Structures are given as C-alpha cells and as structure tokens.
Coordinates of C-alpha atoms and ligand atoms in Angstrom, one line a residue:
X1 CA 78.0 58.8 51.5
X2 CA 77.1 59.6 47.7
X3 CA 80.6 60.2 47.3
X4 CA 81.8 56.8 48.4
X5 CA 79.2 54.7 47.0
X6 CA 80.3 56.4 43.3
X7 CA 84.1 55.6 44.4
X8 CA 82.6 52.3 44.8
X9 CA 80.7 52.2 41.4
X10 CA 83.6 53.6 39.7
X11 CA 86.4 50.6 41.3
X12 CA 83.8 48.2 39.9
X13 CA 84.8 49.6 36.5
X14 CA 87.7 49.2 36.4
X15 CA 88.2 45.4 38.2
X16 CA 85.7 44.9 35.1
X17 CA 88.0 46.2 33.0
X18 CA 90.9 44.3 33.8
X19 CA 89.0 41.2 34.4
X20 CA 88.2 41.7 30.3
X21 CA 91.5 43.4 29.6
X22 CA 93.5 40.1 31.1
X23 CA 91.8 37.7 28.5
X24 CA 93.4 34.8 26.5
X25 CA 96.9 35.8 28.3
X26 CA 96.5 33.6 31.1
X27 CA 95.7 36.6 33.6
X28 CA 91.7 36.5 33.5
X29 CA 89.5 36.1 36.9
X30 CA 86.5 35.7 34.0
X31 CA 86.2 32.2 32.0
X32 CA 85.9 28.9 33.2
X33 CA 86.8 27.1 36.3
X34 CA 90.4 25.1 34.6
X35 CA 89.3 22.0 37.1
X36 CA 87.9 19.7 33.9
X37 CA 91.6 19.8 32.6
X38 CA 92.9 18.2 35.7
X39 CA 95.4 21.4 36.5
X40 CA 95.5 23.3 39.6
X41 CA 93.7 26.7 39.5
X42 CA 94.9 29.1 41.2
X43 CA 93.1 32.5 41.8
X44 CA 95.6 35.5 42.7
X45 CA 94.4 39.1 44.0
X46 CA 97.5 41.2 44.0
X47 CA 98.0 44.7 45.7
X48 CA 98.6 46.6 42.7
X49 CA 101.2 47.9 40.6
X50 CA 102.3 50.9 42.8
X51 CA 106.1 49.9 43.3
X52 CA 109.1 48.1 41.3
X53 CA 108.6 45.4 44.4
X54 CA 105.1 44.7 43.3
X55 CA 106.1 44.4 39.2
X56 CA 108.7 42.2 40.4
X57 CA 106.2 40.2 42.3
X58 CA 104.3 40.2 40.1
X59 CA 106.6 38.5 37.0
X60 CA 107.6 35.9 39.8
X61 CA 104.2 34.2 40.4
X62 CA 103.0 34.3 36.9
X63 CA 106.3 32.9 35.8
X64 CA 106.5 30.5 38.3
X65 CA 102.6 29.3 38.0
X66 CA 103.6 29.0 34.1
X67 CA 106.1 26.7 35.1
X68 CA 104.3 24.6 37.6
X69 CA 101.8 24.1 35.3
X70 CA 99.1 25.8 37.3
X71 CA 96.6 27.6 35.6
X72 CA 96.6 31.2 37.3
X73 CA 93.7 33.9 37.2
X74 CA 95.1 36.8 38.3
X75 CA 93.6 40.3 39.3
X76 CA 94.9 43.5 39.9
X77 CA 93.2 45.7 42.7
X78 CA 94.9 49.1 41.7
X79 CA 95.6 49.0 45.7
X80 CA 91.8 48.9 46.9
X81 CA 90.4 46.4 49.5
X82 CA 86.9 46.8 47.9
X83 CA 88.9 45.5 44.7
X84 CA 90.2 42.4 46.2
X85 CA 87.3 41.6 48.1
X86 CA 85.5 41.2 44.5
X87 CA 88.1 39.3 43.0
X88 CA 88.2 36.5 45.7
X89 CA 84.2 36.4 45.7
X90 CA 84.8 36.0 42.2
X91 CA 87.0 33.1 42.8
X92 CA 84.7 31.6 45.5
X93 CA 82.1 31.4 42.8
X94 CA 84.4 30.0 40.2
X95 CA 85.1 27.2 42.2
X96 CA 89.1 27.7 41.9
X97 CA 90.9 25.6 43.6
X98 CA 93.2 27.5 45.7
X99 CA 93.4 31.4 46.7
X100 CA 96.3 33.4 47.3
X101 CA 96.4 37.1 47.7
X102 CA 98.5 39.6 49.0
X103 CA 96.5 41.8 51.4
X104 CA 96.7 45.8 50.9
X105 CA 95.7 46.3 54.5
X106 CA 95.4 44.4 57.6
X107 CA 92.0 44.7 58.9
X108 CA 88.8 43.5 57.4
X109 CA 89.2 40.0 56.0
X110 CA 87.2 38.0 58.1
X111 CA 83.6 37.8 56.4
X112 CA 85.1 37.1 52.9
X113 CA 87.8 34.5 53.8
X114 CA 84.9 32.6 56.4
X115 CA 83.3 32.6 52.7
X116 CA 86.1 31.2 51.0
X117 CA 86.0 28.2 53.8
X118 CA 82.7 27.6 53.7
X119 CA 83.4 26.9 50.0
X120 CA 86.3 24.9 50.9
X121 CA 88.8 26.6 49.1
X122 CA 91.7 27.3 50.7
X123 CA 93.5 30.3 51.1
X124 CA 97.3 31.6 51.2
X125 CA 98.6 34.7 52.4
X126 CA 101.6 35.9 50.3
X127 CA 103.8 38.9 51.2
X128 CA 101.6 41.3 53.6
X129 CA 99.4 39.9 56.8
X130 CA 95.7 40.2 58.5
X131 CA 94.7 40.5 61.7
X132 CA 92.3 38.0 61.9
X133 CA 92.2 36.1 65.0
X134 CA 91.0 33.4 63.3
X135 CA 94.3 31.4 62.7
X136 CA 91.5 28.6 60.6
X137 CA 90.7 31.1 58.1
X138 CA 94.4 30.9 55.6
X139 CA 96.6 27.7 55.4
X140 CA 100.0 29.9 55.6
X141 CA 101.3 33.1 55.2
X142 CA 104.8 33.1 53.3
X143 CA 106.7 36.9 53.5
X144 CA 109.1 39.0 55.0
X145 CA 109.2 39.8 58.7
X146 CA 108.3 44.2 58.3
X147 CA 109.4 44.5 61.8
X148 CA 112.5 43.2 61.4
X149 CA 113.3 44.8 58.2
X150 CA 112.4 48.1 60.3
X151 CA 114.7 47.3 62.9
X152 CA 117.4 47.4 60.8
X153 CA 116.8 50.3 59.6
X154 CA 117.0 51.9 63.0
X155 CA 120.0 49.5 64.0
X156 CA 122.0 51.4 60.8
X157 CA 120.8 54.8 62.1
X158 CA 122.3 54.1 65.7
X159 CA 125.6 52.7 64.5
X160 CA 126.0 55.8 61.7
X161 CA 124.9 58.1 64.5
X162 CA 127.4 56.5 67.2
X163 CA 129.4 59.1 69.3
X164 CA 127.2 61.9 68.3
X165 CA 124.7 63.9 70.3
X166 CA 123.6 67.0 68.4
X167 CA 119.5 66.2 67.5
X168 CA 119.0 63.9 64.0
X169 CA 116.4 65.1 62.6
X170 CA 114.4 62.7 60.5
X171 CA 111.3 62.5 58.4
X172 CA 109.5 59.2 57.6
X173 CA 107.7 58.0 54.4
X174 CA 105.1 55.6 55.2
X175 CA 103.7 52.8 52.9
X176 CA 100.1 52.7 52.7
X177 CA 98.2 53.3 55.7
X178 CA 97.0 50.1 57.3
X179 CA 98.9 47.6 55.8
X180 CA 101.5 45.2 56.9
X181 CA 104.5 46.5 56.1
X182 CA 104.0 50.4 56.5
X183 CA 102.5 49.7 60.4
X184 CA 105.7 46.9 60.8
X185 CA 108.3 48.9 59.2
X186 CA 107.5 52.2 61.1
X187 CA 107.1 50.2 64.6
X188 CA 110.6 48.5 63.8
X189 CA 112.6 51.4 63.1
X190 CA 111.0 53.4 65.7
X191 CA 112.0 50.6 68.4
X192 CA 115.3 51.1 67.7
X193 CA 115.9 54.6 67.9
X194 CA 113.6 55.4 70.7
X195 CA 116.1 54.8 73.4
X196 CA 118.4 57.9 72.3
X197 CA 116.6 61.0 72.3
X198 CA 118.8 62.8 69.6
X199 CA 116.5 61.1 67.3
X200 CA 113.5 62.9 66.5
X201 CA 110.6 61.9 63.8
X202 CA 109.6 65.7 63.2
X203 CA 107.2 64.3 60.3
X204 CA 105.8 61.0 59.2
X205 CA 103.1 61.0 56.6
X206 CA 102.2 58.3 53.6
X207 CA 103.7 58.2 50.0
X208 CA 101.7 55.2 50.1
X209 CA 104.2 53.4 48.4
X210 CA 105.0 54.7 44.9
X211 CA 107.0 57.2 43.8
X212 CA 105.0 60.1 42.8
X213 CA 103.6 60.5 46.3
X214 CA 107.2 60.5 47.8
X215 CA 108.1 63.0 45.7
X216 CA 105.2 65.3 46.6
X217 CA 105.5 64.4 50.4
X218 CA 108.9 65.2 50.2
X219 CA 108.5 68.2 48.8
X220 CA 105.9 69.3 51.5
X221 CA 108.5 68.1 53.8
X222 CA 111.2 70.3 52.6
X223 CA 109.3 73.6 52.4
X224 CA 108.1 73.2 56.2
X225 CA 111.3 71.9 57.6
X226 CA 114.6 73.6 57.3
X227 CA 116.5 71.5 58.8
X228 CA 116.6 67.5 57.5
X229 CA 118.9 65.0 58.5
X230 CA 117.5 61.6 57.5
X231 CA 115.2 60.2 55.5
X232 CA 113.6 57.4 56.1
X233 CA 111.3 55.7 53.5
X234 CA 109.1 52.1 53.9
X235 CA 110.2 51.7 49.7
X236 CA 113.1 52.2 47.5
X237 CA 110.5 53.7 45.1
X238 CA 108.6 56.2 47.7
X239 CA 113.0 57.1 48.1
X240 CA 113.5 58.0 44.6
X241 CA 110.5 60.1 44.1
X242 CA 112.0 62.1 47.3
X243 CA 115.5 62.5 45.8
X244 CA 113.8 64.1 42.9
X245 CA 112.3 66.7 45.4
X246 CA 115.5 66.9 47.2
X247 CA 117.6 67.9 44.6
X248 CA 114.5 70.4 43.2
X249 CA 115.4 71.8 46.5
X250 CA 119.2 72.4 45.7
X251 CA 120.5 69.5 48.6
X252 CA 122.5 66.7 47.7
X253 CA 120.3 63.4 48.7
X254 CA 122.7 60.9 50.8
X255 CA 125.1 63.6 51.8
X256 CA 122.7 66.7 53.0
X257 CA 120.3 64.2 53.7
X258 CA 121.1 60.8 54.5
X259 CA 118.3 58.3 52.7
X260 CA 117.6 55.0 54.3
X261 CA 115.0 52.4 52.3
X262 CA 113.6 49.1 51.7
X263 CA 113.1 46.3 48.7
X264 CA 116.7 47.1 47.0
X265 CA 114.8 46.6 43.4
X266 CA 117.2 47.4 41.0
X267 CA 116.6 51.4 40.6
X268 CA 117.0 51.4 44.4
X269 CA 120.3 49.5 44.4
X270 CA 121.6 52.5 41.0
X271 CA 120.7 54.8 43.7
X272 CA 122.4 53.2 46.6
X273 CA 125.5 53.1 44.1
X274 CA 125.9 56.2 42.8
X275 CA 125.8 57.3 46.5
X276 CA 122.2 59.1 46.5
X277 CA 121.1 56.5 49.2
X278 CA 123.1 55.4 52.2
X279 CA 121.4 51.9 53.3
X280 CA 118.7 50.0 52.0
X281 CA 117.0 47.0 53.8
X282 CA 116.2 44.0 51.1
X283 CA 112.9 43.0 50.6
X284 CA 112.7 39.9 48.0
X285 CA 109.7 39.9 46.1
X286 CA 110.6 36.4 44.4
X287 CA 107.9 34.6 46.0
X288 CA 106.5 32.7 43.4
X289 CA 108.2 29.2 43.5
X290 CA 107.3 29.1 46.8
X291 CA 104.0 29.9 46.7
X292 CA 103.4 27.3 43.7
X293 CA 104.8 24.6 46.1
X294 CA 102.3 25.5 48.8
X295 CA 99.9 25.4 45.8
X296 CA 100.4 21.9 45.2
X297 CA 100.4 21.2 49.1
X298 CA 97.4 22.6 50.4
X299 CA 95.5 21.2 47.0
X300 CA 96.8 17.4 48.0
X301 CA 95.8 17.8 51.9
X302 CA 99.6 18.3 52.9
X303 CA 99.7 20.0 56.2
X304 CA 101.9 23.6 55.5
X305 CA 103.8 25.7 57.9
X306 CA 102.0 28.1 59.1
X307 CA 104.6 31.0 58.5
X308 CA 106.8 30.4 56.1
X309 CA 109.6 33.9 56.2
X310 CA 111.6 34.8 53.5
X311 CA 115.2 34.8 54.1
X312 CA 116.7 39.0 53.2
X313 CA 119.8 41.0 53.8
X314 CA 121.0 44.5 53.9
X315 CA 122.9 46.8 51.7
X316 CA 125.3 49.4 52.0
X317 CA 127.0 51.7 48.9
X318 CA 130.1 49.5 48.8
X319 CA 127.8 46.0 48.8
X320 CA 125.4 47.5 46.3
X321 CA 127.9 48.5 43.6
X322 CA 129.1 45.1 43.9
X323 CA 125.4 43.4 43.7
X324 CA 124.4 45.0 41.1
X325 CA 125.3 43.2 37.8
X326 CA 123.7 40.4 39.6
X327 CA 120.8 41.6 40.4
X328 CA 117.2 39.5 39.2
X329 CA 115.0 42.4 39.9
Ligands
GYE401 O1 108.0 46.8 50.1 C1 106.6 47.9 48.5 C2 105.3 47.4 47.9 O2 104.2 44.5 50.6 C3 106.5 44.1 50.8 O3 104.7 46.7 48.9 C4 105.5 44.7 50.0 C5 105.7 46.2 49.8 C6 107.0 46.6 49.2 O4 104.6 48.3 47.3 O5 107.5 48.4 47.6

C-alpha cells in the first residue's frame, strides 16, 4: 500500500514535469484555456513514447493540429493510467474544448469521462479502445481493428506452415497488459491458428511494447526453450529488441526463427528487408488529420461516426524492400 501510494506520488512528478517541460512550444496541459482567441482547443493524453508507432503518432497530431489551426495541449503519460487520468482532469478544469486520448488500457474510464460530460466537453478516442458500456460517454473512436491485424498474422502463419505437420513452436510478445491492441492482437492470431494443433504458444509474456523489454523477454525465452520456431511480436519495436537477443544467442532471426510483427515503422520495414523478419502486419499511426476533422465536427454539433477504422495492409520481404524509400514513418 505504501509502496503504491509513493509510485503514485512519484508519477505526479513527473506529469508535473512535463506539464512545465512542454511550455511556450505549443505542448503544455498548464496556461490558459485558448477559447478567448476564438481557436479550437484541443486537450490530448497520449500513451507514451514506448514505440516508433507512438513517436510517429505523435508528429502526426501535433502537425496536423498546427495545421488546422487548433491550439493543442498535449500530455505525455509515460504509459500510466493514473497519468492520463490527471491530464484529462486537468483538461476538464481548463475548460478545453474537446478531448482526445489514446487509452493505455481498456478498463477503468468510466468515472473520469462521466466527468468530462458533465462538463460538456466532449471526448474522442484515438488509436486504442475502452470497455465502457456506456456508448454516451466518447463521440467516436478512430483506429485500427487489433483483431484483425492479429488475424493476419495467424492467416500468414497457416499459409507458410501449409503441408507441414511436424509441431511449430512459437513464442508470443505481448504489448502492454490490458490494453487494446495486446488483448486484440493475441485473440486474433490465436483464432487463427487454433484449428491446427501443430501450433503451439509454449510462452506468451509482455515486452509491453518497446524494445528493451523484447529484448530481455526474448532472451528469457531463449535460455528456457531450446527449440523456437516463430516469433510472434504485437510491435515491430518489441521484434527488434528480440533479434538482438536472438543473434546474442548465435541463431539467425527470420531463418532459425521466423519473426512475424506489427506497425511496419520504418526500422521494422529495414528489418523486414534485410530478411531478419518474415511478415509484418501495418499499423498506420497517421491519425492526426483525421482526428482534427472530428475536432472541428464534434466542436460545431456535427453528428460523427461512431467508429471510424483506419484502412492498413500487410508486408512481406519482397513488398517491403519495394516500400521502403516511400515510407512516411
Ligand atoms: O502498435 C505499438 C504502440 O496502440 C496501435 O501502441 C498502438 C500500439 C502500436 O506502442 O507500437
């Protein structure tokens, strides 16, 4: 109990800190309401900055409210709920005029965002879900579809695996436990690979998302199992952590151990290139043009979708090395 109330104490720092750190460069949850200007404000809690999905996202709303001409506070939760929970009471009280936020986990939104419609502010979901039964409580949710995504992961493995019947032995990297698209991603794949019973998850643990954790998961991984087939990460970035183990080991990643993930960023896509992954499922973290149209709606009234998905593909070696130079992120 101690424990977690200084955990607590200490987060506070630090949302402190980066609500003073952000000032006069347009990334403040501090100052003013920017209402008596006659912009929009918009108040944004992202995840954090665990993954080169989440810098990408990052650069595409604040780019994208720049160039709406919204006025955007903008708070980093260093992936804690307790975080985002302060900055959205922080927005409630500064009377912005819409919030958006990307939810690090599923579960436990329902006091604050009653708050937020008590105030009458209303709210977006961008990029991960809730589970809140309370459709009234956001206006929209704009993202990917995780369980999709996860399906075709496991569709690739099938097809790769066709003809084949000795066991596939496969370890998972989850996101971070509880949210969106670590619970979506590992349902999807594991949908479609359930039916053959070569297939066997013989461990599934977090690298909650970023790329040190893979690395150390992987390692733990390696040392307890000696035989590896497939990898399976929920991030290109959790994937390159565990090719760094994987070659520590001696193994070639995406031959001794075929590597499946998901975003293609642009390190993932180098990867997917030079052969050290086999398939990677797109994520697009370009959601901030979007999200300043709904911006503009919900402020004016407009009636929005109420899930707006965000149109992906997938990647193979071949289709990656021919992506590339292209690539925005
Ligand atoms: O796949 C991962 C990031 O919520 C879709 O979060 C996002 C995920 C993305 O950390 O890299």
């Amino acid at each position: 109990m101690i424990l977690h109330r200084m955990s607590a104490a200490a987060a506070g720092v630090v949302l402190l800190a980066a609500m003073t750190a952000g000032c006069g460069n347009g990334n403040e949850v501090g100052g003013a309401s920017g209402t008596d200007d006659g912009k929009i404000t918009l108040g944004f809690s992202q995840v954090g900055a665990e993954s080169g999905w989440r810098t990408a996202n990052t650069k595409s709303i604040q780019e994208s409210a720049a160039s709406a001409g919204i006025d955007l506070k903008f708070a980093d939760a260093q992936q804690k709920q307790e975080n985002q929970i302060k900055a959205i009471r922080s927005y409630i009280t500064q009377k912005v005029d819409v919030i958006a936020f990307s939810p690090v986990v599923e579960t436990g939104w329902d006091a604050v965002l009653q708050e937020a419609k008590a105030a009458n502010i209303p709210v977006i979901l961008t990029d991960r879900a809730v589970d809140s039964q309370d459709k009234t409580l956001y206006k929209t949710f704009i993202g990917s579809d995780f369980v999709v995504e996860g399906q075709k992961a496991g569709e690739w493995l099938v097809k790769e695996y066709e003809g084949k019947t000795a066991p596939v032995n496969i370890v998972q990297l989850e996101g971070t436990t509880g949210s969106a698209p670590a619970n979506d991603r590992k349902s999807g794949f594991e949908e479609k690979i359930k039916a053959d019973p070569k297939f066997k998850i013989i461990a599934s643990q977090t690298g909650k998302f970023t790329r040190a954790d893979g690395k150390e998961v992987m390692e733990a991984f390696l040392k307890a199992n000696p035989k590896i087939d497939v990898l399976y990460a929920h991030n290109d970035d959790m994937g390159l952590g565990a090719i760094e183990a994987i070659e520590a080991a001696g193994k070639k990643p995406g031959v001794d151990i075929k590597i499946i993930t998901v975003d293609a960023v642009k390190d993932g896509m180098q990867a997917l290139a030079d052969g050290k992954i086999n398939f990677i499922v797109e994520c697009s973290p370009l959601l901030g043009p979007q999200l300043m149209e709904l911006v503009k709606k919900v402020k004016a009234g407009e009636t929005v979708e109420p899930r707006i998905l965000t149109e992906e593909t997938t990647f193979t070696q071949a289709q990656a090395k021919e992506a590339l130079p292209n690539r925005k992120y």
